[in-house]
Tab-separated table of C-alpha atoms in Angstrom:
chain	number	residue	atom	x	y	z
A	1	UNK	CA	88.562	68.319	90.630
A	2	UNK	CA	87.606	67.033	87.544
A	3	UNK	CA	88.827	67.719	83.896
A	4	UNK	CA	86.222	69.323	82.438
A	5	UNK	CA	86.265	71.868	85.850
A	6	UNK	CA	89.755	71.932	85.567
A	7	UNK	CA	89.722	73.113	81.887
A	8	UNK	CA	86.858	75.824	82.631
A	9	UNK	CA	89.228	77.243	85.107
A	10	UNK	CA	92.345	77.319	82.985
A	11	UNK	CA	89.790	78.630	79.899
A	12	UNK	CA	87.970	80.910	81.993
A	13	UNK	CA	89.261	84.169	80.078
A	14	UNK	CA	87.059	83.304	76.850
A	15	UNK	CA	88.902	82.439	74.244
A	16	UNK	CA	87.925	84.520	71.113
A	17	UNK	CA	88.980	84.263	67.483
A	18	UNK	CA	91.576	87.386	66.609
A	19	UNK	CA	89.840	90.634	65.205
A	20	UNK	CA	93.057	91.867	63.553
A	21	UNK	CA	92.555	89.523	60.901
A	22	UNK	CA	95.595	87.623	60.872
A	23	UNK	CA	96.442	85.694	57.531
A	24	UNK	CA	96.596	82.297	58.896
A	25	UNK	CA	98.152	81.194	55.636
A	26	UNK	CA	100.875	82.958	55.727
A	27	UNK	CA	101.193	82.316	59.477
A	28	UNK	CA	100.653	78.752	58.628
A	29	UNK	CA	103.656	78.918	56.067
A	30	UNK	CA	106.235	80.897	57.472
A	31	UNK	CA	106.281	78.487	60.661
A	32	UNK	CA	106.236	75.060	58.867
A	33	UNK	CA	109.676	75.574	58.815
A	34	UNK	CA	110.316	75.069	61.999
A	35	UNK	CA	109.729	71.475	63.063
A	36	UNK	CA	107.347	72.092	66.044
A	37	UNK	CA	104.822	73.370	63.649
A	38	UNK	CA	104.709	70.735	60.905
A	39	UNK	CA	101.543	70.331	61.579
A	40	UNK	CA	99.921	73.839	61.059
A	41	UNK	CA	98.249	75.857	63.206
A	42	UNK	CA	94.870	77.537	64.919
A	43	UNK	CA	95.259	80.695	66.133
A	44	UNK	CA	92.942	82.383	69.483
A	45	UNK	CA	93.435	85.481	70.332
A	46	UNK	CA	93.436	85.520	74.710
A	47	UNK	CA	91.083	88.740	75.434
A	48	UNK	CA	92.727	89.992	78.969
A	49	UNK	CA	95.437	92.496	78.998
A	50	UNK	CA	96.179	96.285	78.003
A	51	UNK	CA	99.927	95.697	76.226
A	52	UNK	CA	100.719	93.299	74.232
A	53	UNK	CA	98.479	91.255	72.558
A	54	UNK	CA	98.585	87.459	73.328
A	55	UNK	CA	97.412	84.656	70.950
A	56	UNK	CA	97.134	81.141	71.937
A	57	UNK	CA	98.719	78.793	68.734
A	58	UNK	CA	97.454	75.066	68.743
A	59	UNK	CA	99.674	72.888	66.845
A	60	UNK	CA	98.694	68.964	67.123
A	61	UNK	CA	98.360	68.042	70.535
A	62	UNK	CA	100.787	70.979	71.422
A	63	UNK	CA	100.143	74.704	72.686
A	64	UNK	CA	102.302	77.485	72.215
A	65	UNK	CA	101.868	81.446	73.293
A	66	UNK	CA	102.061	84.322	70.755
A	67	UNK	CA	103.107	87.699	71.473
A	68	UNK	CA	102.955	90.878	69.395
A	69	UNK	CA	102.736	94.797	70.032
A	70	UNK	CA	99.205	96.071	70.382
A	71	UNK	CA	97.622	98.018	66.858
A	72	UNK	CA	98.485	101.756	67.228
A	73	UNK	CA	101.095	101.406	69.809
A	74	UNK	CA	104.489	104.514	69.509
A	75	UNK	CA	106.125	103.623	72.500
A	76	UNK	CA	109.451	104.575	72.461
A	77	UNK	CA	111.679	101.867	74.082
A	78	UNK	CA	108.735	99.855	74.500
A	79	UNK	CA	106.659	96.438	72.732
A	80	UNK	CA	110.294	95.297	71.793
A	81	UNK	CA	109.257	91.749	70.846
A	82	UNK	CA	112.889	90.949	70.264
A	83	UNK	CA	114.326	91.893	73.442
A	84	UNK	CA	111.866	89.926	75.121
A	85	UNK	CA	112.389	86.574	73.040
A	86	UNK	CA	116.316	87.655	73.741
A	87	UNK	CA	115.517	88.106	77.490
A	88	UNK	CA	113.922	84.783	78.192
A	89	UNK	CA	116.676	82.854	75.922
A	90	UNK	CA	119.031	83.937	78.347
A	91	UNK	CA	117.651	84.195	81.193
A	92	UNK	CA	115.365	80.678	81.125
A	93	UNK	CA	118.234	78.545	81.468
A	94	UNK	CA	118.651	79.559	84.741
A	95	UNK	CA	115.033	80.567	85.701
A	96	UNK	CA	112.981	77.845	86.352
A	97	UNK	CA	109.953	80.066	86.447
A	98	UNK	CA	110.241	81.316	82.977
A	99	UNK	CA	108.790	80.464	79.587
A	100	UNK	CA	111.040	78.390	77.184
A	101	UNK	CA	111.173	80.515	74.053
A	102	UNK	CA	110.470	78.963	70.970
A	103	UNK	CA	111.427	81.586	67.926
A	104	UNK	CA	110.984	85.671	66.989
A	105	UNK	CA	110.345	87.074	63.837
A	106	UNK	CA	110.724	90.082	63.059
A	107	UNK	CA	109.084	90.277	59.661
A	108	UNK	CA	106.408	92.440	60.241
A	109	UNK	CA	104.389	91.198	57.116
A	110	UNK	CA	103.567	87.839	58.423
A	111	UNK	CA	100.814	88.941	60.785
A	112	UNK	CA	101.060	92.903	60.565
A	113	UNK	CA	104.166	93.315	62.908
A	114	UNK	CA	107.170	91.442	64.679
A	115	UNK	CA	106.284	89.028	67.056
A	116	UNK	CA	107.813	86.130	69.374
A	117	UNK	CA	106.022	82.436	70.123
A	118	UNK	CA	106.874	80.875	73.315
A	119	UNK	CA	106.041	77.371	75.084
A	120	UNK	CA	102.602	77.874	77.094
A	121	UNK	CA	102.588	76.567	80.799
A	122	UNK	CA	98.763	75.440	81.405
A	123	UNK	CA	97.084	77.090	84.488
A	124	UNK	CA	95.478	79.754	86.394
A	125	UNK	CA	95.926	83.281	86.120
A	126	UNK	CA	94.270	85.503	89.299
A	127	UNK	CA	93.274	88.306	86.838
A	128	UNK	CA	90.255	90.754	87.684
A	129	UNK	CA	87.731	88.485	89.289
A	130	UNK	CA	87.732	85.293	91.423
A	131	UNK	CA	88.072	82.309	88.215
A	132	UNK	CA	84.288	80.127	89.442
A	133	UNK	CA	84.990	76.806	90.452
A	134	UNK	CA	88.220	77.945	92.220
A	135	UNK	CA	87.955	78.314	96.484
A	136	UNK	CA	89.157	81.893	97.451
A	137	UNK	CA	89.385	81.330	100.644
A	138	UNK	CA	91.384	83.346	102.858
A	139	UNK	CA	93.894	80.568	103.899
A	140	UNK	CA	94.496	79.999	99.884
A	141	UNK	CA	95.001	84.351	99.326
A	142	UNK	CA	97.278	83.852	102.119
A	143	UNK	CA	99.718	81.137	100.482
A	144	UNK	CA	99.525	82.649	96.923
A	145	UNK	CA	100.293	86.050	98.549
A	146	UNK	CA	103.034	84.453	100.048
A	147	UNK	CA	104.611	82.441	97.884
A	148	UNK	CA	104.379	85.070	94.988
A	149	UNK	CA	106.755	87.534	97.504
A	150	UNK	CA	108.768	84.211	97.351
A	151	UNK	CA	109.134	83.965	93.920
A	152	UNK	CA	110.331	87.550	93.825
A	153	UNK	CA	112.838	87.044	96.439
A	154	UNK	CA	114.314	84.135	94.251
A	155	UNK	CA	114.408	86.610	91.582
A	156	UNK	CA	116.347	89.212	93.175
A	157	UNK	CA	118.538	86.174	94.358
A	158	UNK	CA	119.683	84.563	90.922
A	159	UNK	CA	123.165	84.652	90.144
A	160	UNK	CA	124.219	87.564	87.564
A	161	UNK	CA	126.997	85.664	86.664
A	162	UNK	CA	125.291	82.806	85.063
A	163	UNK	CA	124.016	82.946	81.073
A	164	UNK	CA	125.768	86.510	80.903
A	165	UNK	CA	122.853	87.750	82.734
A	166	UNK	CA	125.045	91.096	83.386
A	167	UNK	CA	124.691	91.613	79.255
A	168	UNK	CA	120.814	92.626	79.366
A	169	UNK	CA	121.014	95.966	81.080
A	170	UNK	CA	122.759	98.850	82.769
A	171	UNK	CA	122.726	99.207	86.345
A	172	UNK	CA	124.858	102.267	86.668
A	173	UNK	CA	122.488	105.829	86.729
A	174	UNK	CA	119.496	103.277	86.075
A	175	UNK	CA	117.043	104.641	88.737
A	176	UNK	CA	117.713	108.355	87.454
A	177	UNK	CA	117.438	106.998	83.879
A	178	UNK	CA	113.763	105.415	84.779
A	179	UNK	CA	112.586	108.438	86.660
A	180	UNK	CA	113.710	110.847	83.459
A	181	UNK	CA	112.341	108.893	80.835
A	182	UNK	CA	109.057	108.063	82.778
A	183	UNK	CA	108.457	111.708	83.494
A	184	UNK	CA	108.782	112.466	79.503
A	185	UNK	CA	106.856	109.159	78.538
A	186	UNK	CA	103.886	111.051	80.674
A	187	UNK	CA	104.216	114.483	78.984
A	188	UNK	CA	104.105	113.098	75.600
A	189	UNK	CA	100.988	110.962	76.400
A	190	UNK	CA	99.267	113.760	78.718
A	191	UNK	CA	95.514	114.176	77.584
A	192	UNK	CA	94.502	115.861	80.877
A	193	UNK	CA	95.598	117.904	83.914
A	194	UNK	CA	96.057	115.527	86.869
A	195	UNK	CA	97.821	117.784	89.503
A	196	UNK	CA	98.894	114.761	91.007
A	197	UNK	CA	100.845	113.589	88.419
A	198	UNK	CA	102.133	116.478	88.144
A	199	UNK	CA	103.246	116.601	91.776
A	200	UNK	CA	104.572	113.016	91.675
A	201	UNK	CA	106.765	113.752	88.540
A	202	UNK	CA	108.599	116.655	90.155
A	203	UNK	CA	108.960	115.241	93.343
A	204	UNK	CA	110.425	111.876	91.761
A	205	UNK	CA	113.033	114.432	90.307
A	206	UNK	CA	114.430	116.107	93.013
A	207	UNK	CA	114.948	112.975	95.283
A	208	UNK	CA	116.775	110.541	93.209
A	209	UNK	CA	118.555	107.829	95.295
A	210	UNK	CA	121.855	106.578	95.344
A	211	UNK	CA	121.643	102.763	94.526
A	212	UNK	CA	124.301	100.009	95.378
A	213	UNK	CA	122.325	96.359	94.722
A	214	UNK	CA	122.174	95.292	91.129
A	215	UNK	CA	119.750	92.128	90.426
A	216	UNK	CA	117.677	91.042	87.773
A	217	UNK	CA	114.627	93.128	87.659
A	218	UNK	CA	111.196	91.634	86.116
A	219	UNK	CA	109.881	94.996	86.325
A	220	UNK	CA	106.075	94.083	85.940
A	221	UNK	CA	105.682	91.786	89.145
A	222	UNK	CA	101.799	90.917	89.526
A	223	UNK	CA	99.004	88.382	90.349
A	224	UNK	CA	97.935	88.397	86.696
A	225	UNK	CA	101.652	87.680	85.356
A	226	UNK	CA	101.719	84.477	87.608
A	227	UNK	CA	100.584	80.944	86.524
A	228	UNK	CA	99.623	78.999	89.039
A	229	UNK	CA	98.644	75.606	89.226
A	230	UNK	CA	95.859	73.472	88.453
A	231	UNK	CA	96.424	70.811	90.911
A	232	UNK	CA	97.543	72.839	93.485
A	233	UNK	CA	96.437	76.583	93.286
A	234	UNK	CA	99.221	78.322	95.690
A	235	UNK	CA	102.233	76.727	93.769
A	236	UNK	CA	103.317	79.152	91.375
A	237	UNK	CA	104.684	77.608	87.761
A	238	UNK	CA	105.731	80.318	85.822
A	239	UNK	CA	106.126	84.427	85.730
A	240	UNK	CA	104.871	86.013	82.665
A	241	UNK	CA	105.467	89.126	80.628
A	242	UNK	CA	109.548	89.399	80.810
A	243	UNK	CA	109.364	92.566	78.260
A	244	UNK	CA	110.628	95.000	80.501
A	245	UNK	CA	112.959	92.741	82.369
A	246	UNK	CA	116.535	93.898	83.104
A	247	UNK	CA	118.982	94.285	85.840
A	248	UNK	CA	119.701	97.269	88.360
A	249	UNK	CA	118.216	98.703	91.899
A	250	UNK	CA	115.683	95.350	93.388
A	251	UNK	CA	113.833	97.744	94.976
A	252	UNK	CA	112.515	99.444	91.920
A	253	UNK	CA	110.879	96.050	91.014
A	254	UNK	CA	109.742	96.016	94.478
A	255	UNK	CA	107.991	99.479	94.470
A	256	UNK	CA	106.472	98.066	90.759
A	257	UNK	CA	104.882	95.026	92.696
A	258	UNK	CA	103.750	96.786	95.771
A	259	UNK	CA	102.415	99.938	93.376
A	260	UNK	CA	100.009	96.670	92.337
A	261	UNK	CA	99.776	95.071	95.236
A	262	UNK	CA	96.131	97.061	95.772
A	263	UNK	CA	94.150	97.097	99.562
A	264	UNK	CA	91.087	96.864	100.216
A	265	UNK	CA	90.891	100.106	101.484
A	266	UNK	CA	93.084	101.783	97.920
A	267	UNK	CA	90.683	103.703	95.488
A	268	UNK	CA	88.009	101.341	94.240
A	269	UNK	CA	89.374	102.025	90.468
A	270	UNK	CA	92.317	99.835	91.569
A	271	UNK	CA	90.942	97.287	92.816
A	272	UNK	CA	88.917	96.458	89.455
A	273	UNK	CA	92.314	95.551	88.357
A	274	UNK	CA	93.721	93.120	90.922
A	275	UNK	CA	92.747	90.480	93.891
A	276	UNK	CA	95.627	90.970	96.222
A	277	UNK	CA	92.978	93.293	98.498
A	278	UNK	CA	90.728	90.046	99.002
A	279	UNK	CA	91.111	88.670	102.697
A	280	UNK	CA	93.646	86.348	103.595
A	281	UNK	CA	96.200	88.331	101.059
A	282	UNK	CA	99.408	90.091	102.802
A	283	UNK	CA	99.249	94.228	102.690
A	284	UNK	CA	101.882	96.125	101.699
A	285	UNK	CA	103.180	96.484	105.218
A	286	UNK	CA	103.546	92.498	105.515
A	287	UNK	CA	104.819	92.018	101.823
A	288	UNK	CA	107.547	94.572	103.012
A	289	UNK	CA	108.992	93.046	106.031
A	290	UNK	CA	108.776	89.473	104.111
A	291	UNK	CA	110.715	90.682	101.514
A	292	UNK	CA	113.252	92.578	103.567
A	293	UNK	CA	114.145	89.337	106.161
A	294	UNK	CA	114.367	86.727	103.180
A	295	UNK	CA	116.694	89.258	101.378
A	296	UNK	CA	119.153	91.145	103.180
A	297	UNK	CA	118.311	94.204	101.371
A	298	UNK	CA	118.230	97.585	102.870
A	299	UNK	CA	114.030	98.523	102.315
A	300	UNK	CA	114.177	101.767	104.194
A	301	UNK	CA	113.947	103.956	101.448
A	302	UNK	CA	110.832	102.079	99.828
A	303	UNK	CA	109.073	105.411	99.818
A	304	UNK	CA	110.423	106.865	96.965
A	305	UNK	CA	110.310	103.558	95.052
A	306	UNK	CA	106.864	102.963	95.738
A	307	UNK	CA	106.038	106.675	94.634
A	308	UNK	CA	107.722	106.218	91.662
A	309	UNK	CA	106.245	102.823	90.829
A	310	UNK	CA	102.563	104.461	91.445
A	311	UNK	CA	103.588	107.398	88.810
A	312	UNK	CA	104.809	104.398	86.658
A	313	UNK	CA	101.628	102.598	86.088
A	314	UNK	CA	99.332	105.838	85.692
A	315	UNK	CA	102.328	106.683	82.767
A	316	UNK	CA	101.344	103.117	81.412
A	317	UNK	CA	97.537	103.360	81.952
A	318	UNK	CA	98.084	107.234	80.542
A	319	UNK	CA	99.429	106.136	76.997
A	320	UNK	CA	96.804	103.607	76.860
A	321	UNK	CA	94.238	106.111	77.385
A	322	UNK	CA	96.104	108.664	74.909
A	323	UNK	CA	95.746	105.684	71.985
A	324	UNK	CA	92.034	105.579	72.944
A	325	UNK	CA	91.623	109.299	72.709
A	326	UNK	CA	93.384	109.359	69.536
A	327	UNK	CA	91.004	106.499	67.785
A	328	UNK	CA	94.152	104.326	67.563
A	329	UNK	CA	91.736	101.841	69.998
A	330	UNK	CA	88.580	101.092	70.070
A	331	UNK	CA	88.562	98.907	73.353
A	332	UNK	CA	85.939	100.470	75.788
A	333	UNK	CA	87.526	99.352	78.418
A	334	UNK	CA	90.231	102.164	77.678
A	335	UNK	CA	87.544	104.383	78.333
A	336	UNK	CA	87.925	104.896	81.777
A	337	UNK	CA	91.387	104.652	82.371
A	338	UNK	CA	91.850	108.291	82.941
A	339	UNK	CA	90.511	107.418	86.058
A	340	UNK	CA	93.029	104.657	86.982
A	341	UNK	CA	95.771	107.130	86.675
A	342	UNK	CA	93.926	110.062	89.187
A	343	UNK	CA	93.973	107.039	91.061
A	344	UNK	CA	97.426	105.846	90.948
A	345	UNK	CA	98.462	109.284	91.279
A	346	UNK	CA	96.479	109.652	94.798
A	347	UNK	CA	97.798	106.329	96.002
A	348	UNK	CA	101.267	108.031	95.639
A	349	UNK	CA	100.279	111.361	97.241
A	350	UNK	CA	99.006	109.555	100.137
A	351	UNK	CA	102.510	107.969	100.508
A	352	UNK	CA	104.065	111.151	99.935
A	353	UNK	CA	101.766	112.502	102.523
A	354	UNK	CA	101.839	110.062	105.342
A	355	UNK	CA	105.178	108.784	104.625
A	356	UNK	CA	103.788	105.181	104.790
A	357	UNK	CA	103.213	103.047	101.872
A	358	UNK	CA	100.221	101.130	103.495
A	359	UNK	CA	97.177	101.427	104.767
A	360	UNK	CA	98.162	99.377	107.574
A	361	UNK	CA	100.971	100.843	108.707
């Protein structure tokens, strides 16, 4: 592959100059004290993405990642810039997958709010739609299915012990604490009535498990938090978006990735979102036994994680929609979110239903 294909790929997102009007002067001055940015800066503003927002600093021949909460955003708990840059300054040292971060500030007059900059690791990122130029064959699905379960595994693997990772969370009552504060995280956002949300809420808090394995949780497991690489698309580089990282019950990460992990045959309001239902991918059947023989943990109870994890992202894609509503946003593609929670909310119904969390089983 060539460099200038190889660049279209990696820049295939659009690159767009930032419409909140960030004072690049005063960027431009309050980081020329550091010594990575002697130089100055540019600033891009990447386009993809509902949460955060993510800017793309040039500096010389160097390229660095920006991070700050999205305009209009009340989340309680949530957008904590310096947890993350906290998170990944413990927890790169021993993580080789990721991002080295560089500083935080939390002076929220430099650019209009706190924010975090971070080293950027060049490559692809399986968003929405097939990047052109890249083969998506099923033989390649099937490896970067694959190895992204593997990466996961690793996760769930590291050692607590190491870089104090025990320090950035608490295990004990943490699945009870997730259910409760989802449930009220979707009341407070609630624009509509979604009697499956409803359903989900109440169910999620009458069965409450009983958890026993602690490991680090990334919490927001997906194709589009993946880097992958340019020279070789299946190998996996680095694991984005550590903001809701912590540690407690594996299999509530689990449920989060397999709540993404969309099928072909899933509501088609899902699938707008992801590329794991392509052919050649894994389903959620496969990515479950995988997971289960490389780690030793005890999967058998994956319903209620799952069915919690599909309640989770139509909470997410909920508050979204409430900013929209609200005129806090004027993204259209909030628009029709509403949708992508009825559909988040059936794909946990179903499972609720059935008592399978595929549509393969």
């Amino acid at each position: 592959m060539s460099l200038r294909e190889k660049n279209m790929l990696m820049d295939r997102s659009g690159m767009i100059r930032p419409g909140e009007n960030i004072d690049l002067n005063k960027l431009t001055e309050y980081l020329k004290e550091n010594p990575e940015f002697e130089e100055g800066v540019s600033v891009e503003q990447f386009p993809s993405g509902f949460s955060n927002l993510t800017y793309l600093l040039k500096c010389g021949e160097q390229e660095f990642v920006m991070r700050r909460p999205p305009i209009g955003a009340d989340v309680k708990g949530g957008h904590d810039m310096k947890r993350e840059y906290d998170l990944l300054t413990k927890i790169n040292p021993v993580c080789p997958y990721s991002p080295r971060p560089i500083l935080h500030c939390g002076d929220k007059d430099i650019i209009g709010d706190e924010f975090f900059i971070m080293e950027r690791v060049r490559g692809i990122i399986l968003r929405n739609a097939p990047p052109k130029h890249m083969p998506m064959t099923a033989e390649l699905m099937q490896k970067i299915s694959s190895n992204s379960i593997d990466i996961l595994c690793d996760l769930h693997q590291l050692d607590l012990d190491k870089n104090n990772l025990w320090e950035i969370g608490k295990p004990e009552g943490y699945v009870q604490r997730q259910v409760e504060g989802w449930v009220e995280r979707y009341n407070q956002s609630k624009t509509d009535q979604l009697a499956g949300m409803e359903e989900l809420g109440n169910w999620l808090t009458q069965n409450i498990p009983t958890s026993e394995s602690v490991t680090l949780l990334h919490n927001d497991f997906k194709y589009d938090n993946l880097v992958l690489s340019l020279d070789n698309y299946s190998d996996v580089l680095a694991v984005l978006d550590w903001e809701m990282a912590t540690i407690g019950d594996p299999l509530m990460d689990l449920g989060t990735a397999l709540a993404y992990w969309v099928e072909l045959l899933d509501p088609p309001a899902l699938k707008a979102f992801n590329l794991t239902w392509m052919p050649g991918n894994l389903n959620r059947k496969q990515v479950l036994e995988k997971y289960t023989e490389q780690t030793g943990i005890d999967t058998s109870n994956i319903q209620f994680y799952y069915v919690f994890a599909c309640f989770k992202l139509g909470v997410i894609c909920q508050q979204i929609y409430a900013r929209y509503k609200k005129g806090l946003t004027k993204d259209p593609r909030f628009a029709g979110l509403i949708g992508v929670v009825n559909a988040c909310a059936m794909n946990g119904k179903k499972a609720l239903d059935t008592g399978t969390i595929s549509n393969y089983s």
